[in-house]
């Protein structure tokens, strides 16, 4: 390493994507600094806070909320101006947002990369499934994914494994809890395609982490580390010599007159400012904070696409009371998926979907509802026992096309505790393609309720997980922010990783794809320096 620079590579953000990239670069002998806005927090502290929180439902609940690096739901931080509250739920601490994820690790399908060519909607990716396939395999090994080797995950009735894989899952799929066994039997008989969800969760001891014990608190925290999160690679990075610097809020990426990035500037919690130089830079601050940083720095935006195409996978939830006892809440939260529309000609007209029979423990929700109705004493006890055994929660995430008007911008009136403009999210969930997909979801819910003899329904509720698209990948610098290797079109030594680079959302969770892309980008950085 030359003494001309503080590091060969500076990575901003120690979530799964930044930490995977830092680890790969550090392992290859590069001098890497990993800058993280939030603090280091040991798992036991998060678990203790979760145990002591009376309301368990907020995934962000047990995580630090510092004034210098606010998380998404910090009071007065993120402003929403669209007709739909997007509520992008993200964390700021070493390891990032996967601390409270469910761990679903699907690969995209080959067709997901060719949406415009095949179905005339959205965009084509500038890379193919085949380009990414080896990196999917590497990401599955790094994260420790357990999954079904022989499943047709396209749910289109293909014989054998699909999408094609050159390597097996590192671990076998976990056994299903009772409710999922019943759901498998009933839904399969009705013609739905049921799949054991591939997850970054240990079905045997793996990578010095234990086997899943079925504690069912995956979201917001796995108490024993059987579920992967980004801190695994943040700390592995340190072990291979990467310098992990916490409480370092990067607020500016500095370019020289020729467009080459020369430094990043960060603030410490006391407001002091620091500058670090490197040969190459990787931004990994996730889908709201990465565009915010680029906009604050006024770089990488000749296309005017930074912050635009903000997308997610709008996810509806509905509960039913089934006629039989299913006993949800045993085992991990998302052991199973069923597909009715993952891929096919229908995608010309409507969004693809992924349905889940959710396995969250329902007891606190049920008790709260009954108490609100004034039910107490032995009757309350009896009703909790009955309803907690019979409740079935369905959730469905929908593909959502990126639209330039859905976007992240900077506030012109508000600043955070460090004096930096706060992020503004503008999101309207009114896309006709998505709405047509949702109509299909309503039909599926009706049918599933009938199959389980359900009578009572709760109102539908929505969340918007899997924020993505705000620094979109494309071949054309006029309509995208990064090239097929994650390099900013405008700057030869600036790279961006995270779900924010995904060209389209697909019908499945994005993080495995983002992780595979991050490893591919890390290789591109290695070749460039
Ligand atoms: C409730 C929930 C469940 C989910 N479940 C799944 C799932 O089952 N499967 C799936 O695929 N995806 C899931 N996701 C999405 C998944 O969590 C994200 O895709 C993933 O965390 C993105 O990784 P990342 O590394 O890009 O960002 P993050 O994990 O958010 O990491 C970004 C890091 O950058 C740091 N940072 C931010 N700003 C700065 C700055 N200015 N300077 C320095 N550092 C900064 C942050 O502190 C953070 O540590 C879920 C999300 C939620 C909210
Ligand atoms: S079920 Fe429990 S042990 Fe298994 S991953 Fe979830 S929280 Fe961890």
XYZ file of C-alpha atoms and ligand atoms in Angstrom:
590
model
C 0.000 0.000 0.000
C 1.321 3.408 -0.904
C 1.621 6.085 1.768
C -0.005 8.466 -0.695
C -3.503 7.361 0.476
C -5.107 6.507 3.815
C -6.353 3.219 2.293
C -6.566 1.310 -0.968
C -10.346 1.183 -0.643
C -12.819 2.953 1.632
C -16.184 1.245 2.091
C -19.054 3.302 3.531
C -21.590 1.245 5.499
C -21.061 -2.055 7.339
C -24.354 -3.769 6.420
C -24.327 -7.078 4.581
C -23.318 -5.563 1.218
C -20.576 -3.221 2.467
C -19.152 -5.827 4.837
C -19.101 -8.564 2.173
C -17.212 -6.217 -0.169
C -14.805 -5.083 2.588
C -14.151 -8.673 3.601
C -13.387 -9.811 0.065
C -11.049 -6.859 -0.530
C -9.351 -7.268 2.852
C -8.884 -10.997 2.299
C -7.184 -10.211 -1.002
C -4.583 -8.171 0.910
C -5.937 -4.697 0.227
C -5.794 -2.036 2.895
C -9.455 -1.294 3.537
C -11.218 1.155 5.850
C -14.864 0.334 6.620
C -16.699 3.432 7.836
C -19.891 2.834 9.796
C -22.242 5.616 10.909
C -23.656 3.731 13.888
C -22.197 2.048 16.953
C -21.011 -1.494 17.681
C -23.638 -3.265 19.755
C -23.193 -6.775 21.153
C -26.049 -9.195 20.481
C -26.832 -9.707 24.185
C -27.680 -6.025 24.608
C -30.159 -6.147 21.713
C -31.713 -9.346 23.059
C -32.033 -7.847 26.562
C -33.710 -4.738 25.185
C -36.120 -6.885 23.153
C -36.959 -8.992 26.234
C -37.675 -5.889 28.277
C -39.833 -4.194 25.618
C -43.549 -4.659 26.312
C -44.494 -4.034 22.644
C -42.632 -6.553 20.486
C -44.083 -5.756 17.041
C -41.696 -3.011 15.817
C -38.665 -4.619 14.113
C -36.621 -1.457 14.755
C -37.610 -1.481 18.466
C -34.576 -2.974 20.217
C -31.947 -1.163 18.136
C -29.906 1.944 18.994
C -31.370 5.298 18.079
C -28.509 7.764 18.189
C -28.948 11.455 17.431
C -25.917 11.410 15.083
C -27.000 8.362 13.010
C -30.802 8.162 13.265
C -32.558 5.006 12.094
C -35.486 5.315 9.687
C -38.209 5.690 12.326
C -36.371 8.164 14.552
C -38.734 10.959 15.503
C -38.503 13.941 13.171
C -35.887 12.363 10.882
C -37.358 10.988 7.676
C -40.026 13.071 5.967
C -42.662 11.496 3.691
C -44.409 13.549 1.006
C -46.126 10.901 -1.173
C -49.681 9.592 -0.949
C -48.433 6.306 0.562
C -46.341 6.107 3.712
C -43.376 4.059 2.573
C -41.819 3.735 6.026
C -38.538 2.195 4.814
C -37.426 0.335 7.891
C -33.639 0.505 8.255
C -31.086 0.398 11.027
C -27.801 2.129 11.654
C -25.319 0.067 13.606
C -22.478 -2.326 12.772
C -24.107 -5.033 10.628
C -26.972 -2.828 9.367
C -30.572 -3.713 8.641
C -30.209 -7.507 8.360
C -30.080 -7.574 12.171
C -33.888 -7.715 11.950
C -34.523 -9.388 8.615
C -36.297 -12.702 8.084
C -33.340 -14.132 6.126
C -35.254 -15.137 2.957
C -32.571 -15.767 0.330
C -34.119 -16.510 -3.057
C -32.258 -16.111 -6.321
C -33.951 -14.100 -9.073
C -35.058 -16.071 -12.143
C -33.347 -15.703 -15.535
C -36.532 -14.012 -16.832
C -36.386 -11.380 -14.063
C -33.371 -9.908 -15.857
C -35.277 -9.471 -19.143
C -38.589 -7.884 -18.183
C -38.694 -5.411 -21.063
C -37.690 -7.913 -23.759
C -39.990 -10.702 -22.565
C -42.983 -8.859 -21.186
C -42.677 -5.289 -22.419
C -42.582 -3.798 -18.911
C -39.982 -2.129 -16.711
C -36.364 -2.442 -17.818
C -33.894 -5.108 -18.878
C -30.869 -5.568 -16.660
C -27.495 -4.972 -18.319
C -26.413 -8.401 -17.036
C -27.964 -11.852 -17.235
C -28.709 -14.526 -14.666
C -25.745 -16.458 -16.075
C -23.402 -13.527 -15.330
C -24.528 -13.542 -11.717
C -24.925 -17.301 -11.161
C -21.406 -17.986 -9.776
C -21.760 -15.034 -7.407
C -25.138 -16.299 -6.193
C -23.358 -19.504 -5.184
C -20.597 -17.555 -3.394
C -23.130 -15.349 -1.596
C -25.038 -18.440 -0.415
C -21.814 -19.831 1.060
C -20.860 -16.511 2.727
C -24.309 -15.946 4.253
C -24.910 -19.630 5.012
C -28.136 -20.389 3.185
C -30.201 -23.496 3.872
C -32.570 -24.425 1.083
C -34.219 -27.101 -1.046
C -31.828 -28.264 -3.789
C -34.442 -29.910 -5.977
C -37.217 -27.301 -6.089
C -38.652 -25.533 -9.122
C -38.575 -22.068 -7.594
C -40.126 -20.514 -10.690
C -43.337 -22.272 -9.638
C -44.195 -22.833 -13.288
C -44.228 -26.610 -13.160
C -40.709 -27.253 -14.458
C -39.175 -30.620 -13.699
C -36.163 -30.421 -11.368
C -34.133 -27.579 -9.962
C -34.850 -24.082 -11.209
C -33.272 -21.552 -11.557
C -30.185 -23.491 -12.650
C -27.476 -23.808 -10.009
C -23.835 -24.807 -10.413
C -23.463 -25.425 -6.670
C -25.765 -26.954 -4.047
C -27.106 -25.013 -1.083
C -24.510 -25.059 1.704
C -27.128 -26.499 4.079
C -30.258 -28.612 3.722
C -33.607 -26.873 4.173
C -34.920 -26.782 7.733
C -37.735 -29.157 8.704
C -41.163 -27.510 8.617
C -43.181 -26.673 11.749
C -46.644 -28.254 12.088
C -48.570 -25.288 10.655
C -46.397 -25.286 7.541
C -46.778 -29.052 7.114
C -50.539 -28.563 7.112
C -50.315 -25.574 4.798
C -48.107 -27.590 2.439
C -50.650 -30.425 2.328
C -53.719 -28.209 1.849
C -52.233 -25.677 -0.562
C -50.409 -28.252 -2.702
C -53.629 -30.244 -3.053
C -55.297 -27.052 -4.314
C -52.622 -26.658 -7.004
C -50.474 -23.975 -5.379
C -46.685 -24.347 -5.549
C -45.321 -24.584 -2.030
C -41.585 -24.236 -1.393
C -39.415 -24.462 1.725
C -38.060 -20.938 1.765
C -34.287 -20.742 1.280
C -33.000 -18.725 4.251
C -29.707 -17.519 5.698
C -30.442 -19.565 8.794
C -28.423 -22.514 10.040
C -30.053 -25.921 9.724
C -26.825 -27.324 11.207
C -23.795 -25.719 12.895
C -22.207 -23.559 10.207
C -19.484 -20.924 10.128
C -19.014 -21.046 13.923
C -22.702 -20.240 14.450
C -25.254 -22.644 15.983
C -28.252 -24.473 14.539
C -31.588 -22.649 14.617
C -33.484 -23.524 17.812
C -36.880 -22.306 16.649
C -37.091 -19.381 19.097
C -39.293 -17.486 16.588
C -37.905 -14.006 17.263
C -35.885 -13.823 14.001
C -37.466 -10.410 13.385
C -36.384 -8.390 15.340
C -33.440 -10.449 16.631
C -32.110 -13.977 16.627
C -30.840 -14.468 20.187
C -28.225 -17.082 19.280
C -26.892 -15.996 15.894
C -28.312 -18.932 13.923
C -29.718 -16.320 11.530
C -27.061 -14.478 9.512
C -26.702 -10.720 9.680
C -24.193 -8.234 8.258
C -22.200 -8.031 11.499
C -20.834 -11.506 10.689
C -18.833 -10.077 7.782
C -18.145 -6.740 9.500
C -16.301 -8.654 12.217
C -14.786 -11.137 9.758
C -13.463 -8.112 7.880
C -11.691 -6.916 11.019
C -10.205 -10.374 11.410
C -8.558 -10.115 7.971
C -7.136 -6.654 8.713
C -9.903 -4.269 7.599
C -10.054 -1.169 9.806
C -13.671 -0.871 11.006
C -14.335 2.681 12.212
C -17.687 3.158 13.937
C -19.663 6.317 14.774
C -18.318 7.813 11.552
C -21.125 9.476 9.571
C -19.941 10.036 6.017
C -21.473 13.233 4.671
C -19.404 14.064 1.609
C -17.755 12.223 -1.266
C -15.222 14.526 -2.871
C -14.359 14.484 -6.603
C -11.481 16.247 -8.346
C -11.941 18.343 -11.482
C -11.624 15.253 -13.719
C -14.377 13.363 -11.888
C -12.084 11.044 -9.943
C -13.107 10.547 -6.311
C -10.306 11.630 -4.004
C -11.712 11.529 -0.464
C -14.657 11.076 1.830
C -15.449 13.315 4.757
C -17.143 12.091 7.896
C -18.395 13.569 11.143
C -17.992 12.097 14.603
C -20.832 12.307 17.158
C -19.240 15.455 18.676
C -19.518 17.154 15.263
C -15.764 17.076 14.513
C -14.932 16.602 10.822
C -12.421 14.205 9.275
C -11.154 13.468 5.758
C -9.845 10.156 4.405
C -8.332 9.401 0.989
C -8.197 6.166 -1.038
C -7.724 4.775 -4.544
C -11.299 3.505 -4.780
C -14.522 3.999 -2.856
C -17.526 1.719 -2.306
C -20.794 3.201 -1.041
C -23.012 0.740 0.851
C -25.309 2.874 3.009
C -28.567 1.303 1.651
C -31.348 2.688 -0.483
C -32.136 5.929 1.349
C -28.777 6.929 2.844
C -26.680 6.173 -0.270
C -28.646 8.533 -2.557
C -28.782 11.050 0.298
C -24.974 10.974 0.476
C -24.637 11.326 -3.300
C -27.107 14.220 -3.367
C -25.327 15.955 -0.467
C -22.062 15.544 -2.388
C -23.567 16.548 -5.729
C -21.909 13.658 -7.575
C -22.773 10.637 -9.775
C -25.943 12.349 -10.941
C -25.455 13.471 -14.545
C -28.457 11.253 -15.390
C -30.628 12.914 -12.701
C -31.460 9.344 -11.631
C -29.920 9.483 -8.129
C -32.752 8.939 -5.654
C -35.294 8.184 -8.402
C -37.016 4.850 -9.144
C -37.408 4.331 -5.400
C -39.064 0.974 -5.189
C -39.887 -1.773 -2.723
C -42.130 -4.826 -2.574
C -45.472 -3.603 -1.216
C -46.503 -6.327 1.205
C -50.071 -6.839 2.409
C -51.058 -8.851 5.475
C -54.364 -10.381 6.477
C -55.365 -12.686 9.342
C -58.020 -15.388 9.291
C -59.450 -17.573 12.041
C -59.247 -21.103 10.659
C -61.543 -23.946 11.678
C -58.650 -26.186 12.743
C -55.840 -25.546 15.253
C -52.578 -24.816 13.402
C -50.402 -23.547 16.265
C -48.427 -20.748 14.588
C -45.291 -19.349 16.184
C -43.231 -22.510 16.450
C -39.932 -22.494 14.544
C -38.598 -19.702 12.348
C -40.794 -16.862 11.109
C -40.803 -17.584 7.362
C -40.134 -21.260 6.749
C -42.321 -21.516 3.662
C -43.521 -19.690 0.573
C -46.308 -20.459 -1.837
C -46.411 -19.076 -5.322
C -49.398 -18.552 -7.559
C -47.801 -16.055 -9.943
C -44.020 -15.833 -9.877
C -43.339 -15.798 -13.614
C -45.153 -16.185 -16.911
C -47.041 -14.344 -19.650
C -49.336 -12.787 -16.998
C -46.392 -10.464 -16.210
C -47.272 -8.462 -19.303
C -50.368 -7.312 -17.427
C -49.767 -7.612 -13.716
C -47.123 -7.847 -11.021
C -45.738 -11.172 -9.837
C -46.215 -12.150 -6.196
C -44.762 -14.214 -3.398
C -47.135 -15.411 -0.648
C -46.122 -16.499 2.836
C -48.035 -18.302 5.551
C -46.470 -16.207 8.286
C -45.284 -18.062 11.359
C -44.971 -15.215 13.872
C -46.112 -15.897 17.403
C -49.521 -14.163 17.500
C -50.130 -14.142 21.266
C -49.385 -10.491 22.070
C -51.432 -9.240 19.093
C -54.405 -11.418 20.050
C -54.216 -10.488 23.737
C -54.091 -6.776 22.814
C -57.185 -7.065 20.597
C -59.165 -8.949 23.236
C -58.210 -6.491 25.979
C -59.348 -3.648 23.741
C -62.729 -5.374 23.561
C -62.873 -5.410 27.395
C -62.380 -9.170 27.779
C -60.535 -10.049 31.008
C -60.037 -12.819 33.543
C -60.488 -16.548 32.799
C -62.436 -15.708 29.604
C -59.413 -13.767 28.305
C -57.144 -16.712 29.018
C -59.499 -19.144 27.301
C -59.898 -16.927 24.229
C -56.150 -16.318 23.854
C -55.565 -20.075 23.920
C -58.243 -20.709 21.311
C -57.427 -17.872 18.917
C -53.637 -18.211 19.177
C -53.960 -21.792 17.959
C -56.257 -20.967 15.027
C -54.999 -17.696 13.623
C -53.441 -17.812 10.165
C -51.615 -14.764 8.824
C -50.975 -14.480 5.099
C -48.596 -11.951 3.639
C -47.849 -11.183 0.013
C -45.093 -9.135 -1.496
C -45.632 -7.679 -4.958
C -43.283 -6.735 -7.724
C -43.250 -2.932 -8.105
C -41.883 -1.151 -11.209
C -39.453 1.677 -10.583
C -40.963 5.084 -11.388
C -38.807 8.207 -11.570
C -41.384 10.207 -9.586
C -41.019 7.880 -6.582
C -37.819 9.219 -5.122
C -35.505 10.296 -2.334
C -34.520 13.969 -2.095
C -32.944 16.213 0.515
C -34.964 18.406 2.831
C -34.496 22.098 2.164
C -35.783 23.042 5.612
C -34.723 20.355 8.052
C -31.332 19.195 9.329
C -30.263 16.320 11.569
C -28.248 16.665 14.787
C -24.989 16.917 12.780
C -26.398 19.747 10.641
C -26.932 17.545 7.535
C -30.105 17.789 5.412
C -32.549 15.033 6.347
C -33.923 12.613 3.709
C -37.325 13.121 2.086
C -39.163 10.097 0.651
C -41.871 10.540 -1.974
C -43.773 7.345 -2.728
C -47.164 6.736 -4.367
C -48.369 3.125 -4.385
C -50.729 3.621 -7.294
C -48.973 1.856 -10.163
C -51.562 0.070 -12.361
C -49.319 -2.972 -12.933
C -48.941 -3.455 -9.182
C -52.675 -2.873 -8.558
C -53.563 -5.576 -11.091
C -51.246 -7.974 -9.200
C -52.946 -7.033 -5.937
C -56.380 -7.915 -7.419
C -55.029 -11.423 -7.971
C -53.751 -11.530 -4.377
C -57.246 -10.773 -3.068
C -58.587 -13.753 -5.040
C -55.865 -15.994 -3.592
C -56.628 -14.900 -0.008
C -60.331 -15.640 -0.492
C -59.537 -19.119 -1.810
C -57.020 -19.921 0.971
C -59.510 -18.770 3.612
C -62.096 -21.132 2.099
C -59.606 -24.009 2.058
C -59.000 -23.574 5.793
C -62.669 -23.085 6.673
C -61.963 -19.521 7.815
C -64.810 -17.255 8.826
C -63.385 -14.134 10.493
C -61.024 -11.853 8.578
C -58.931 -8.933 9.795
C -58.612 -5.775 7.643
C -55.671 -5.771 5.205
C -52.583 -3.900 6.358
C -49.494 -2.873 4.376
C -45.760 -2.577 4.899
C -43.139 -1.626 2.300
C -40.010 -3.684 2.886
C -37.033 -4.183 0.588
C -36.341 -0.581 -0.357
C -34.433 -0.473 -3.614
C -33.803 1.204 -6.947
C -32.443 4.613 -5.960
C -29.052 4.227 -7.694
C -30.209 1.984 -10.485
C -27.917 -0.212 -12.634
C -28.029 0.102 -16.422
C -25.961 0.129 -19.567
C -26.970 3.673 -20.515
C -25.389 6.498 -18.449
C -28.301 8.730 -19.430
C -30.887 6.587 -17.636
C -28.971 4.878 -14.833
C -26.446 5.621 -12.084
C -24.105 2.612 -12.120
C -22.741 0.340 -14.844
C -23.047 -3.481 -14.930
C -20.221 -3.800 -12.362
C -21.689 -1.287 -9.930
C -19.288 1.469 -10.958
C -20.762 4.986 -11.121
C -21.030 6.031 -14.770
C -19.696 9.458 -13.828
C -16.683 8.474 -11.693
C -14.051 5.872 -12.592
C -13.224 4.864 -8.984
C -16.630 5.110 -7.284
C -18.667 1.920 -6.761
C -22.125 1.453 -5.270
C -23.531 -1.754 -3.754
C -26.834 -2.666 -2.115
C -30.416 -3.351 -3.241
C -30.461 0.240 -4.492
C -28.585 -0.874 -7.633
C -31.122 -3.551 -8.641
C -32.579 -2.712 -12.052
C -35.977 -4.266 -11.267
C -37.508 -5.669 -8.089
C -38.414 -9.215 -9.114
C -40.980 -11.100 -7.053
C -38.642 -12.292 -4.305
C -36.629 -10.640 -1.546
C -33.639 -8.711 -2.890
C -30.760 -9.181 -0.461
C -29.194 -12.353 -1.884
C -29.124 -10.681 -5.306
C -27.618 -7.524 -3.760
C -25.046 -9.659 -1.915
C -24.080 -11.493 -5.138
C -23.736 -8.147 -6.924
C -21.626 -6.772 -4.038
C -19.178 -9.685 -4.389
C -19.061 -9.130 -8.151
C -18.398 -5.427 -7.600
C -15.661 -6.239 -5.065
C -13.938 -8.342 -7.749
C -14.229 -5.417 -10.188
C -12.626 -3.104 -7.591
C -9.824 -5.636 -7.087
C -9.104 -5.686 -10.813
C -9.131 -1.899 -10.978
C -6.533 -1.093 -8.307
C -38.324 -6.099 8.680
C -37.441 -6.416 7.489
C -37.306 -7.738 7.060
C -36.514 -8.025 5.947
N -36.395 -9.329 5.559
C -35.685 -9.618 4.451
C -35.591 -10.960 3.981
O -36.143 -11.886 4.570
N -34.868 -11.196 2.848
C -34.277 -10.184 2.161
O -33.688 -10.445 1.098
N -34.304 -8.909 2.606
C -34.985 -8.605 3.729
N -35.025 -7.313 4.176
C -34.224 -6.287 3.461
C -32.768 -6.294 3.944
O -32.709 -6.014 5.315
C -31.959 -5.276 3.138
O -32.082 -5.587 1.767
C -30.468 -5.299 3.502
O -30.261 -5.021 4.861
C -29.689 -4.275 2.668
O -28.327 -4.407 2.979
P -27.329 -3.185 2.834
O -26.002 -3.659 3.260
O -27.465 -2.605 1.476
O -27.911 -2.069 3.839
P -27.965 -2.065 5.443
O -28.067 -3.428 5.954
O -29.004 -1.096 5.829
O -26.549 -1.478 5.836
C -26.209 -0.141 5.544
C -25.189 0.328 6.573
O -24.730 1.629 6.197
C -24.609 2.421 7.347
N -24.702 3.835 6.960
C -25.809 4.501 6.576
N -25.504 5.788 6.310
C -24.176 5.923 6.511
C -23.273 7.020 6.402
N -23.672 8.229 6.013
N -21.960 6.824 6.745
C -21.534 5.591 7.139
N -22.350 4.522 7.249
C -23.658 4.681 6.930
C -25.778 1.967 8.220
O -25.570 2.322 9.565
C -25.781 0.473 7.977
O -24.960 -0.214 8.892
C -35.814 -6.981 5.274
C -35.950 -5.662 5.707
C -36.755 -5.372 6.787
C -36.880 -3.950 7.204
S -36.160 -19.306 14.913
Fe -34.980 -18.539 16.640
S -32.968 -19.551 16.568
Fe -34.003 -19.801 14.596
S -33.215 -18.099 13.409
Fe -35.178 -17.431 14.268
S -34.635 -16.426 16.171
Fe -32.828 -17.594 15.531
